[in-house]
Tab-separated table of C-alpha atoms and ligand atoms in Angstrom:
chain	number	residue	atom	x	y	z
A	517	MET	CA	22.386	4.518	-62.552
A	518	LYS	CA	23.427	7.632	-61.780
A	519	ILE	CA	23.822	10.302	-64.322
A	520	ASN	CA	25.866	13.426	-64.299
A	521	PHE	CA	25.614	16.558	-66.117
A	522	GLU	CA	27.898	17.965	-64.775
A	523	HIS	CA	30.530	18.271	-67.696
A	524	ALA	CA	27.587	18.499	-70.169
A	525	LEU	CA	27.891	22.771	-70.928
A	526	LEU	CA	24.271	22.964	-70.912
A	527	LYS	CA	23.118	26.725	-72.026
A	528	GLU	CA	19.380	25.540	-71.285
A	529	ASN	CA	17.765	24.655	-68.293
A	530	ILE	CA	16.903	20.774	-67.817
A	531	ALA	CA	13.627	20.998	-65.736
A	532	ASP	CA	12.435	24.309	-68.430
A	533	TYR	CA	11.426	21.706	-70.541
A	534	GLN	CA	8.903	19.656	-67.373
A	535	ASP	CA	5.109	21.023	-69.693
A	536	ARG	CA	7.215	19.639	-72.531
A	537	VAL	CA	7.093	16.770	-70.816
A	538	ASN	CA	4.423	15.643	-68.914
A	539	GLU	CA	3.054	16.446	-71.963
A	540	ILE	CA	4.857	13.654	-73.800
A	541	HIS	CA	5.127	11.490	-70.719
A	542	GLU	CA	0.939	10.695	-69.929
A	543	LEU	CA	0.373	10.981	-74.713
A	544	LEU	CA	2.527	7.680	-73.955
A	545	PHE	CA	1.534	5.528	-70.810
A	546	LYS	CA	-2.842	7.519	-72.518
A	547	ARG	CA	-0.699	4.944	-75.715
A	548	GLU	CA	-1.576	8.378	-77.640
A	549	CYS	CA	1.283	9.260	-78.759
A	550	LYS	CA	2.618	9.013	-82.572
A	551	GLY	CA	3.371	4.924	-82.879
A	552	ASN	CA	1.393	4.103	-80.295
A	553	ASP	CA	0.575	0.147	-82.182
A	554	PHE	CA	3.811	-0.446	-80.794
A	555	LEU	CA	3.965	0.062	-76.881
A	556	GLY	CA	4.333	-3.883	-75.808
A	557	TRP	CA	7.711	-3.064	-74.607
A	558	LEU	CA	6.537	-0.564	-71.496
A	559	ASP	CA	4.710	-2.184	-69.011
A	560	TRP	CA	6.726	-5.258	-69.837
A	561	PRO	CA	8.795	-5.399	-66.952
A	562	TYR	CA	5.289	-6.495	-65.385
A	563	ASP	CA	3.369	-7.099	-68.322
A	564	TYR	CA	4.539	-11.016	-70.019
A	565	ASP	CA	4.248	-13.415	-70.837
A	566	LYS	CA	4.914	-16.007	-67.920
A	567	GLU	CA	4.104	-19.435	-69.113
A	568	GLU	CA	6.097	-18.549	-72.014
A	569	PHE	CA	8.735	-17.416	-69.370
A	570	ALA	CA	9.235	-20.710	-67.442
A	571	ARG	CA	9.268	-22.764	-71.032
A	572	ILE	CA	13.020	-20.866	-72.293
A	573	LYS	CA	14.448	-21.125	-68.036
A	574	GLU	CA	13.925	-24.240	-69.527
A	575	VAL	CA	14.808	-24.137	-72.942
A	576	GLY	CA	18.019	-22.586	-72.119
A	577	LYS	CA	18.868	-24.974	-69.149
A	578	GLU	CA	18.799	-28.336	-72.425
A	579	ILE	CA	21.128	-25.981	-74.734
A	580	ARG	CA	23.412	-24.850	-71.838
A	581	GLU	CA	23.302	-28.866	-70.603
A	582	ASN	CA	23.520	-30.463	-74.886
A	583	ALA	CA	24.991	-27.580	-76.437
A	584	ASP	CA	28.670	-26.805	-77.278
A	585	VAL	CA	27.580	-24.146	-79.733
A	586	LEU	CA	25.082	-22.318	-80.248
A	587	LEU	CA	23.746	-20.976	-82.956
A	588	VAL	CA	21.933	-17.037	-82.958
A	589	CYS	CA	21.043	-16.027	-86.224
A	590	GLY	CA	18.963	-12.967	-86.662
A	591	ILE	CA	19.985	-9.036	-87.533
A	592	GLY	CA	19.306	-5.890	-86.293
A	593	GLY	CA	16.438	-5.250	-83.423
A	594	SER	CA	16.781	-9.419	-83.206
A	595	TYR	CA	20.446	-10.123	-82.348
A	596	LEU	CA	21.329	-7.119	-81.076
A	597	GLY	CA	19.610	-7.291	-77.835
A	598	ALA	CA	21.267	-10.390	-77.022
A	599	ARG	CA	24.730	-9.401	-78.059
A	600	SER	CA	24.796	-6.962	-76.288
A	601	ALA	CA	23.376	-8.840	-73.004
A	602	ILE	CA	26.050	-11.715	-72.790
A	603	GLU	CA	30.087	-10.001	-73.772
A	604	MET	CA	28.143	-7.269	-71.657
A	605	MET	CA	27.878	-9.958	-68.266
A	606	LYS	CA	30.055	-12.445	-69.569
A	607	GLY	CA	32.747	-10.827	-70.959
A	608	LEU	CA	34.500	-11.899	-74.559
A	609	TYR	CA	36.566	-14.883	-73.305
A	610	PRO	CA	34.301	-17.314	-70.862
A	611	ASP	CA	35.036	-20.545	-70.062
A	612	ASP	CA	31.799	-21.463	-70.088
A	613	LYS	CA	29.511	-24.013	-73.029
A	614	PRO	CA	28.299	-22.938	-75.203
A	615	GLU	CA	30.049	-20.957	-77.612
A	616	ILE	CA	27.709	-18.350	-78.279
A	617	ILE	CA	28.144	-17.865	-82.385
A	618	TYR	CA	25.941	-15.181	-84.563
A	619	THR	CA	24.903	-15.598	-87.204
A	620	GLY	CA	22.420	-14.739	-90.306
A	621	ASN	CA	23.720	-10.679	-89.592
A	622	GLY	CA	25.130	-9.877	-93.013
A	623	LEU	CA	26.063	-12.045	-95.994
A	624	SER	CA	29.133	-12.588	-95.681
A	625	SER	CA	30.463	-15.913	-97.863
A	626	THR	CA	33.550	-15.757	-95.592
A	627	TYR	CA	31.986	-15.653	-92.300
A	628	LEU	CA	29.878	-17.394	-93.454
A	629	TYR	CA	31.627	-20.498	-94.307
A	630	GLN	CA	34.091	-20.237	-91.138
A	631	VAL	CA	31.566	-20.716	-88.687
A	632	LEU	CA	30.457	-24.277	-91.076
A	633	ASN	CA	33.858	-25.041	-89.857
A	634	HIS	CA	34.617	-24.453	-87.132
A	635	ILE	CA	31.217	-25.812	-85.497
A	636	LYS	CA	31.692	-29.320	-87.349
A	637	GLY	CA	32.081	-32.012	-84.683
A	638	LYS	CA	30.877	-30.194	-81.910
A	639	SER	CA	27.192	-30.650	-80.470
A	640	VAL	CA	25.135	-28.019	-82.282
A	641	TYR	CA	21.840	-25.611	-81.727
A	642	LEU	CA	20.308	-23.165	-83.416
A	643	ASN	CA	18.122	-20.148	-82.280
A	644	VAL	CA	16.556	-18.866	-85.115
A	645	ILE	CA	15.109	-14.893	-85.456
A	646	SER	CA	12.262	-13.434	-86.871
A	647	LYS	CA	9.607	-11.954	-86.687
A	648	SER	CA	9.038	-11.499	-90.573
A	649	GLY	CA	10.340	-14.103	-91.394
A	650	THR	CA	11.379	-13.488	-94.392
A	651	THR	CA	14.406	-11.303	-93.683
A	652	THR	CA	16.876	-11.724	-96.401
A	653	GLU	CA	20.887	-11.630	-94.211
A	654	THR	CA	18.349	-14.572	-91.237
A	655	ALA	CA	16.566	-16.921	-94.236
A	656	VAL	CA	19.895	-17.259	-96.434
A	657	ALA	CA	21.939	-18.449	-92.111
A	658	PHE	CA	19.803	-19.984	-91.977
A	659	ARG	CA	18.569	-22.285	-94.593
A	660	LEU	CA	22.125	-23.238	-94.754
A	661	PHE	CA	22.857	-24.556	-91.157
A	662	GLN	CA	19.028	-26.327	-90.496
A	663	GLN	CA	20.161	-28.315	-94.284
A	664	TYR	CA	24.349	-28.607	-91.947
A	665	ILE	CA	21.928	-29.311	-88.530
A	666	GLU	CA	19.479	-32.012	-90.320
A	667	GLU	CA	22.157	-33.625	-92.429
A	668	THR	CA	24.454	-33.794	-88.975
A	669	TYR	CA	21.395	-35.391	-86.537
A	670	GLY	CA	18.745	-36.585	-88.803
A	671	GLU	CA	15.119	-34.966	-88.864
A	672	GLU	CA	14.100	-35.068	-86.070
A	673	GLU	CA	16.745	-34.624	-83.677
A	674	ALA	CA	17.105	-31.364	-85.743
A	675	SER	CA	13.464	-30.532	-84.592
A	676	LYS	CA	14.836	-30.389	-81.156
A	677	ARG	CA	17.412	-28.762	-82.038
A	678	ILE	CA	16.741	-26.358	-83.481
A	679	ILE	CA	14.799	-23.335	-81.781
A	680	ALA	CA	11.941	-20.369	-83.500
A	681	THR	CA	11.940	-17.242	-82.366
A	682	THR	CA	8.466	-15.470	-83.976
A	683	ASP	CA	5.870	-13.982	-85.502
A	684	LYS	CA	2.559	-15.978	-83.733
A	685	ALA	CA	0.394	-16.038	-86.192
A	686	ARG	CA	1.748	-16.152	-90.036
A	687	GLY	CA	4.822	-15.290	-92.293
A	688	THR	CA	7.766	-17.656	-93.886
A	689	LEU	CA	9.303	-19.135	-91.122
A	690	LYS	CA	6.102	-19.811	-88.250
A	691	ASN	CA	4.898	-22.522	-91.352
A	692	LEU	CA	8.472	-23.150	-91.491
A	693	ALA	CA	8.947	-24.042	-87.738
A	694	ASP	CA	5.000	-25.643	-87.949
A	695	VAL	CA	5.509	-27.898	-90.656
A	696	LYS	CA	9.183	-29.236	-88.775
A	697	GLY	CA	7.707	-29.468	-85.553
A	698	TYR	CA	10.124	-26.976	-84.080
A	699	ARG	CA	9.434	-25.228	-80.812
A	700	GLU	CA	8.294	-21.487	-81.148
A	701	PHE	CA	8.228	-18.684	-79.069
A	702	VAL	CA	6.879	-15.296	-79.799
A	703	ILE	CA	7.965	-11.810	-80.195
A	704	PRO	CA	4.607	-10.057	-79.723
A	705	ASP	CA	2.558	-7.947	-82.591
A	706	ASP	CA	3.521	-4.665	-80.438
A	707	MET	CA	7.174	-4.466	-79.769
A	708	GLY	CA	10.060	-3.843	-82.477
A	709	GLY	CA	13.103	-5.148	-82.613
A	710	ARG	CA	15.204	-3.111	-80.371
A	711	TYR	CA	12.516	-2.862	-77.878
A	712	SER	CA	12.339	-6.813	-77.867
A	713	VAL	CA	15.375	-8.218	-75.972
A	714	PHE	CA	13.259	-8.789	-72.411
A	715	SER	CA	11.205	-11.027	-75.327
A	716	ALA	CA	11.918	-14.500	-76.869
A	717	VAL	CA	14.675	-12.547	-79.034
A	718	GLY	CA	16.674	-11.987	-76.853
A	719	LEU	CA	15.701	-13.964	-73.648
A	720	ILE	CA	16.701	-17.651	-75.285
A	721	PRO	CA	19.851	-16.954	-75.821
A	722	ILE	CA	20.460	-15.060	-72.662
A	723	ALA	CA	19.193	-17.200	-70.465
A	724	ALA	CA	21.718	-20.195	-72.740
A	725	ALA	CA	24.016	-18.478	-71.373
A	726	GLY	CA	23.278	-18.940	-67.366
A	727	LEU	CA	22.331	-15.589	-67.403
A	728	ASP	CA	19.696	-15.193	-64.792
A	729	ILE	CA	16.524	-13.626	-66.509
A	730	GLU	CA	14.786	-13.090	-62.946
A	731	GLU	CA	17.189	-10.624	-62.882
A	732	LEU	CA	16.963	-9.210	-65.240
A	733	PHE	CA	13.522	-8.415	-64.780
A	734	LYS	CA	14.154	-7.742	-61.189
A	735	GLY	CA	16.378	-4.276	-63.294
A	736	CYS	CA	14.024	-3.491	-65.470
A	737	GLN	CA	11.137	-3.329	-62.828
A	738	LYS	CA	12.741	-1.029	-60.548
A	739	ALA	CA	13.999	1.469	-63.418
A	740	TYR	CA	9.851	0.642	-64.415
A	741	GLU	CA	8.848	1.544	-61.215
A	742	ASP	CA	11.845	5.186	-60.956
A	743	PHE	CA	10.440	6.527	-64.213
A	744	ARG	CA	6.700	6.258	-62.959
A	745	THR	CA	7.385	10.055	-62.519
A	746	PRO	CA	7.141	12.571	-65.289
A	747	ASP	CA	9.261	14.715	-62.438
A	748	LEU	CA	13.017	16.179	-64.163
A	749	SER	CA	14.062	16.912	-60.571
A	750	LYS	CA	14.043	12.822	-60.375
A	751	ASN	CA	12.526	10.981	-63.919
A	752	ILE	CA	16.496	9.932	-64.842
A	753	ALA	CA	16.066	8.946	-68.394
A	754	TYR	CA	13.968	11.266	-68.908
A	755	GLN	CA	16.619	14.052	-67.780
A	756	TYR	CA	18.680	12.338	-70.542
A	757	ALA	CA	16.218	12.806	-73.076
A	758	VAL	CA	15.468	16.235	-72.593
A	759	ALA	CA	19.482	16.905	-71.452
A	760	ARG	CA	19.959	15.709	-76.254
A	761	ARG	CA	17.883	17.510	-77.219
A	762	ILE	CA	19.361	20.854	-75.611
A	763	LEU	CA	23.074	19.513	-77.329
A	764	GLU	CA	20.779	19.318	-80.771
A	765	ASN	CA	20.279	22.681	-79.752
A	766	GLN	CA	23.419	23.519	-79.625
A	767	CYS	CA	24.384	23.014	-83.156
A	768	LYS	CA	25.655	19.421	-81.266
A	769	GLY	CA	24.290	17.011	-84.824
A	770	ILE	CA	26.775	13.885	-83.001
A	771	GLU	CA	26.666	11.897	-80.758
A	772	LEU	CA	29.622	9.690	-78.989
A	773	PHE	CA	28.488	6.592	-77.356
A	774	VAL	CA	31.572	5.697	-75.130
A	775	SER	CA	32.248	3.155	-72.767
A	776	TYR	CA	35.571	1.717	-71.171
A	777	GLU	CA	34.948	-2.007	-70.946
A	778	PRO	CA	35.708	-4.347	-74.931
A	779	SER	CA	32.711	-6.080	-73.429
A	780	MET	CA	30.552	-3.401	-74.160
A	781	THR	CA	31.303	-1.954	-77.736
A	782	MET	CA	27.957	-4.087	-78.696
A	783	ILE	CA	25.988	-2.353	-76.356
A	784	ALA	CA	26.965	0.560	-78.314
A	785	GLU	CA	25.984	-1.190	-81.332
A	786	TRP	CA	22.780	-1.752	-79.518
A	787	TRP	CA	22.168	1.795	-78.442
A	788	LYS	CA	22.855	2.570	-81.583
A	789	GLN	CA	20.072	1.036	-83.062
A	790	LEU	CA	18.028	2.258	-80.007
A	791	PHE	CA	18.550	5.675	-81.228
A	792	GLY	CA	19.771	5.505	-85.109
A	793	GLU	CA	16.471	4.319	-86.459
A	794	SER	CA	14.208	5.473	-84.269
A	795	GLU	CA	15.699	8.616	-84.203
A	796	GLY	CA	16.434	9.235	-87.749
A	797	LYS	CA	13.485	9.787	-90.098
A	798	GLU	CA	11.789	13.148	-91.647
A	799	GLY	CA	15.466	14.518	-91.556
A	800	LYS	CA	15.999	14.727	-87.813
A	801	GLY	CA	17.778	13.388	-85.452
A	802	LEU	CA	20.758	13.127	-83.939
A	803	TYR	CA	23.919	10.947	-85.098
A	804	PRO	CA	24.684	7.840	-83.175
A	805	ALA	CA	28.058	6.707	-83.046
A	806	SER	CA	30.656	5.224	-81.073
A	807	VAL	CA	33.588	4.984	-79.880
A	808	THR	CA	36.153	2.518	-76.633
A	809	PHE	CA	38.400	3.504	-75.107
A	810	THR	CA	40.814	4.187	-74.162
A	811	THR	CA	42.024	1.788	-77.299
A	812	ASP	CA	39.887	5.239	-79.584
A	813	LEU	CA	41.546	7.869	-78.277
A	814	HIS	CA	45.028	6.853	-80.374
A	815	SER	CA	42.481	6.624	-83.956
A	816	MET	CA	39.479	9.041	-82.911
A	817	GLY	CA	41.210	10.563	-79.550
A	818	GLN	CA	42.214	13.265	-82.362
A	819	PHE	CA	38.705	14.465	-83.676
A	820	ILE	CA	37.328	14.253	-80.474
A	821	GLN	CA	40.128	17.245	-79.437
A	822	GLU	CA	40.140	18.997	-81.964
A	823	GLY	CA	38.031	18.160	-84.750
A	824	THR	CA	34.918	19.829	-85.810
A	825	LYS	CA	32.829	20.909	-83.127
A	826	SER	CA	29.431	19.285	-84.177
A	827	LEU	CA	29.615	16.279	-81.347
A	828	PHE	CA	29.058	15.326	-77.728
A	829	GLU	CA	29.347	12.776	-75.764
A	830	THR	CA	27.699	9.985	-73.683
A	831	VAL	CA	29.864	8.419	-71.978
A	832	LEU	CA	28.718	5.017	-69.926
A	833	THR	CA	30.959	3.654	-67.737
A	834	LEU	CA	30.487	0.987	-64.743
A	835	GLU	CA	31.496	1.971	-61.523
A	836	ASN	CA	32.324	-1.931	-60.102
A	837	PRO	CA	34.365	-3.651	-62.759
A	838	MET	CA	33.357	-7.948	-63.872
A	839	HIS	CA	37.040	-8.666	-62.366
A	840	ASP	CA	40.049	-6.501	-61.430
A	841	ILE	CA	44.133	-7.370	-61.593
A	842	ILE	CA	46.711	-5.591	-59.726
A	843	PHE	CA	49.657	-4.075	-61.696
A	844	PRO	CA	52.928	-6.668	-60.644
A	845	GLU	CA	56.248	-5.484	-59.370
A	846	ASP	CA	59.309	-5.275	-61.242
A	847	LYS	CA	62.547	-6.253	-60.422
A	848	GLU	CA	64.754	-5.251	-63.301
A	849	ASN	CA	61.876	-2.077	-63.936
A	850	LEU	CA	63.207	-2.071	-67.157
A	851	ASP	CA	60.258	-1.220	-68.928
A	852	ASN	CA	59.919	2.060	-66.268
A	853	MET	CA	56.162	0.561	-65.356
A	854	ASN	CA	57.287	-0.293	-61.345
A	855	TYR	CA	55.288	3.064	-60.251
A	856	LEU	CA	52.019	1.763	-61.471
A	857	ALA	CA	53.236	-1.574	-59.221
A	858	GLY	CA	49.862	-2.507	-56.760
A	859	LYS	CA	47.952	-0.170	-58.308
A	860	ASN	CA	44.675	-1.772	-59.930
A	861	ILE	CA	44.114	-1.851	-63.670
A	862	ASP	CA	40.240	-0.450	-63.364
A	863	TRP	CA	41.795	2.230	-60.718
A	864	VAL	CA	43.787	3.638	-64.299
A	865	ASN	CA	41.578	2.834	-66.520
A	866	LYS	CA	38.723	4.905	-64.382
A	867	MET	CA	42.230	7.489	-64.345
A	868	ALA	CA	42.297	7.340	-67.950
A	869	CYS	CA	38.459	8.657	-68.338
A	870	GLN	CA	38.993	11.080	-65.549
A	871	GLY	CA	41.479	12.256	-67.454
A	872	THR	CA	39.857	12.030	-71.213
A	873	VAL	CA	36.601	14.077	-69.841
A	874	GLU	CA	38.431	16.678	-68.714
A	875	ALA	CA	40.145	17.318	-71.909
A	876	HIS	CA	37.634	16.794	-73.862
A	877	VAL	CA	36.110	19.308	-71.655
A	878	GLU	CA	38.317	21.939	-70.875
A	879	THR	CA	40.102	21.934	-73.337
A	880	GLY	CA	38.037	19.951	-75.883
A	881	ASN	CA	34.662	22.113	-75.316
A	882	VAL	CA	32.913	19.184	-76.313
A	883	PRO	CA	29.747	18.504	-73.861
A	884	ASN	CA	30.239	15.245	-70.933
A	885	ILE	CA	27.232	13.400	-70.234
A	886	LEU	CA	28.089	11.195	-67.768
A	887	ILE	CA	26.322	7.995	-66.770
A	888	SER	CA	27.167	5.241	-64.299
A	889	MET	CA	26.802	1.643	-63.338
A	890	LYS	CA	26.875	-0.225	-60.454
A	891	ASP	CA	28.862	-3.353	-61.958
A	892	ASN	CA	28.103	-5.052	-65.263
A	893	SER	CA	25.125	-7.415	-63.666
A	894	GLU	CA	21.692	-8.317	-64.743
A	895	PHE	CA	19.957	-6.105	-62.441
A	896	SER	CA	21.886	-3.010	-63.807
A	897	TYR	CA	21.204	-4.193	-66.957
A	898	GLY	CA	17.811	-4.629	-67.607
A	899	TYR	CA	17.782	-1.001	-65.225
A	900	MET	CA	19.661	0.431	-67.767
A	901	ILE	CA	18.102	-1.173	-70.870
A	902	TYR	CA	14.424	-0.393	-69.894
A	903	PHE	CA	16.755	3.418	-69.317
A	904	PHE	CA	17.394	3.903	-73.066
A	905	PHE	CA	13.552	2.746	-73.902
A	906	ARG	CA	12.266	5.185	-72.047
A	907	ALA	CA	15.331	7.919	-72.783
A	908	CYS	CA	14.921	6.971	-76.946
A	909	ALA	CA	11.178	6.863	-76.919
A	910	MET	CA	10.562	10.438	-74.239
A	911	SER	CA	13.892	12.198	-76.174
A	912	VAL	CA	12.127	10.852	-80.700
A	913	LEU	CA	8.345	12.141	-79.431
A	914	MET	CA	10.201	15.764	-78.243
A	915	LEU	CA	10.860	16.195	-82.174
A	916	ASP	CA	7.082	15.075	-83.218
A	917	VAL	CA	8.644	11.468	-84.735
A	918	ASN	CA	7.195	8.540	-84.396
A	919	PRO	CA	10.152	6.148	-82.362
A	920	PHE	CA	9.583	2.584	-83.181
A	921	ASN	CA	9.334	2.163	-87.401
A	922	GLN	CA	11.755	2.648	-89.562
A	923	PRO	CA	10.080	3.149	-92.866
A	924	GLY	CA	13.889	3.738	-94.465
A	925	VAL	CA	15.219	0.344	-94.292
A	926	GLU	CA	12.884	-1.097	-97.077
A	927	VAL	CA	14.624	1.262	-99.539
A	928	TYR	CA	17.389	-1.465	-99.653
A	929	LYS	CA	16.351	-4.409	-99.207
A	930	LYS	CA	13.325	-3.029	-102.422
A	931	ASN	CA	16.872	-2.315	-104.479
A	932	MET	CA	18.363	-5.926	-103.560
A	933	PHE	CA	15.590	-7.672	-104.421
A	934	ARG	CA	15.366	-6.494	-107.823
A	935	LEU	CA	19.252	-6.580	-108.442
A	936	LEU	CA	18.755	-10.792	-106.780
A	937	GLY	CA	15.812	-10.908	-108.961
A	938	LYS	CA	13.054	-11.870	-105.979
A	939	PRO	CA	10.197	-13.143	-107.886
A	940	ALA	CA	7.333	-11.202	-106.088
A	941	LYS	CA	4.621	-12.252	-104.088
B	1328	LIG	O1	14.232	-2.912	-84.739
B	1328	LIG	C1	13.843	-3.814	-85.240
B	1328	LIG	O2	12.605	-3.644	-85.816
B	1328	LIG	C2	14.653	-4.911	-86.781
B	1328	LIG	O3	15.955	-4.553	-86.398
B	1328	LIG	C3	14.886	-5.675	-87.406
B	1328	LIG	O4	14.716	-6.458	-85.596
B	1328	LIG	C4	15.538	-5.940	-88.490
B	1328	LIG	O5	15.394	-5.851	-89.149
B	1328	LIG	C5	15.350	-7.923	-88.552
B	1328	LIG	O6	13.531	-8.580	-88.557
B	1328	LIG	P1	13.303	-9.838	-88.162
B	1328	LIG	O7	13.309	-9.509	-86.786
B	1328	LIG	O8	12.044	-9.441	-89.108
B	1328	LIG	O9	13.867	-10.724	-89.564
């Protein structure tokens, strides 16, 4: 992974923040920083449950062998990691089984109705994922699909097809899974949802999609090694963390995450949750937004180029695409496109990226941080995720904010429960 600040228009030196970064790095690893009870993700690249990891591989294999459809039922941190990984590494139209359908991440009756219709006659497995076990969106969808699976296969077979990922000791879902005899996997106590993709939360769907979770761990282990040092001349996660704060000081209130692959749109969604939920507290933080280019150049491009100068871009690109196509020649050339004949379409995409960075930075005066990944492999994904974990923790702690809680999310829930007439416990 490489990071390039040449187009970031930084008015301060990243290196000038070395003392502050050293201080926070030490607090983080001594587990004395804000939110220190939620640092399970920090040493996880090595310090994970090996026995559970083996069970995850087995269940992933079983799902691949037996399911036409895997329903992944969870919301927020309980699903965005898996979806971002699977879409990035497999693309949007993979041609193998199982089809993975994400449910329990909203309350649209139309969506649920259509998924129920879509899975009829197919072999279905369900992975329900909820740390609290009480999240309304997940619980509503889960009951519908649980009943469908029980009616279709009978209770005994259903208990093999439903897999629960939840708290190891308590909660509604834990109790339900115990009673029903589901296989259970653990969301560690000291790991918030948005930092949980390397636990069973992300790994079961990722393994079921046929991806190599050992390679994924090798990637995050490499990142762990690379980011052992707080030295700002070497640690690119901390460089990025500091650059975000410098740009905020330059009155940029919005960070726009940019990718050039539709299969990375969910990476942007995962990234927005990571930074939005970690940073947006106490009236502080950059607003994380996202676009997918080149399509959004035809919608948001105008604003980025000439609108309010309140944003900077963080552009994440792949050096090597998953697939490439050579643009064909056409004898008649009625569309006047022969000037591209023989060129790779990925090259065209890269030229669009280069031209856009130039337009936004040089003409539009919009700072661009450029991050590039070698490819969309499991190794690269694992590296990239751990990079963002560490960058996010450092960046948020620089604001003196706890990166690992999300007190604001409760406000809508309280109102919704009142309107729904949810009985008090
Ligand atoms: O990051 C988080 O902690 C949240 O996004 C949660 O993952 C999300 O609210 C789902 O919660 P739960 O897993 O308890 O159902």
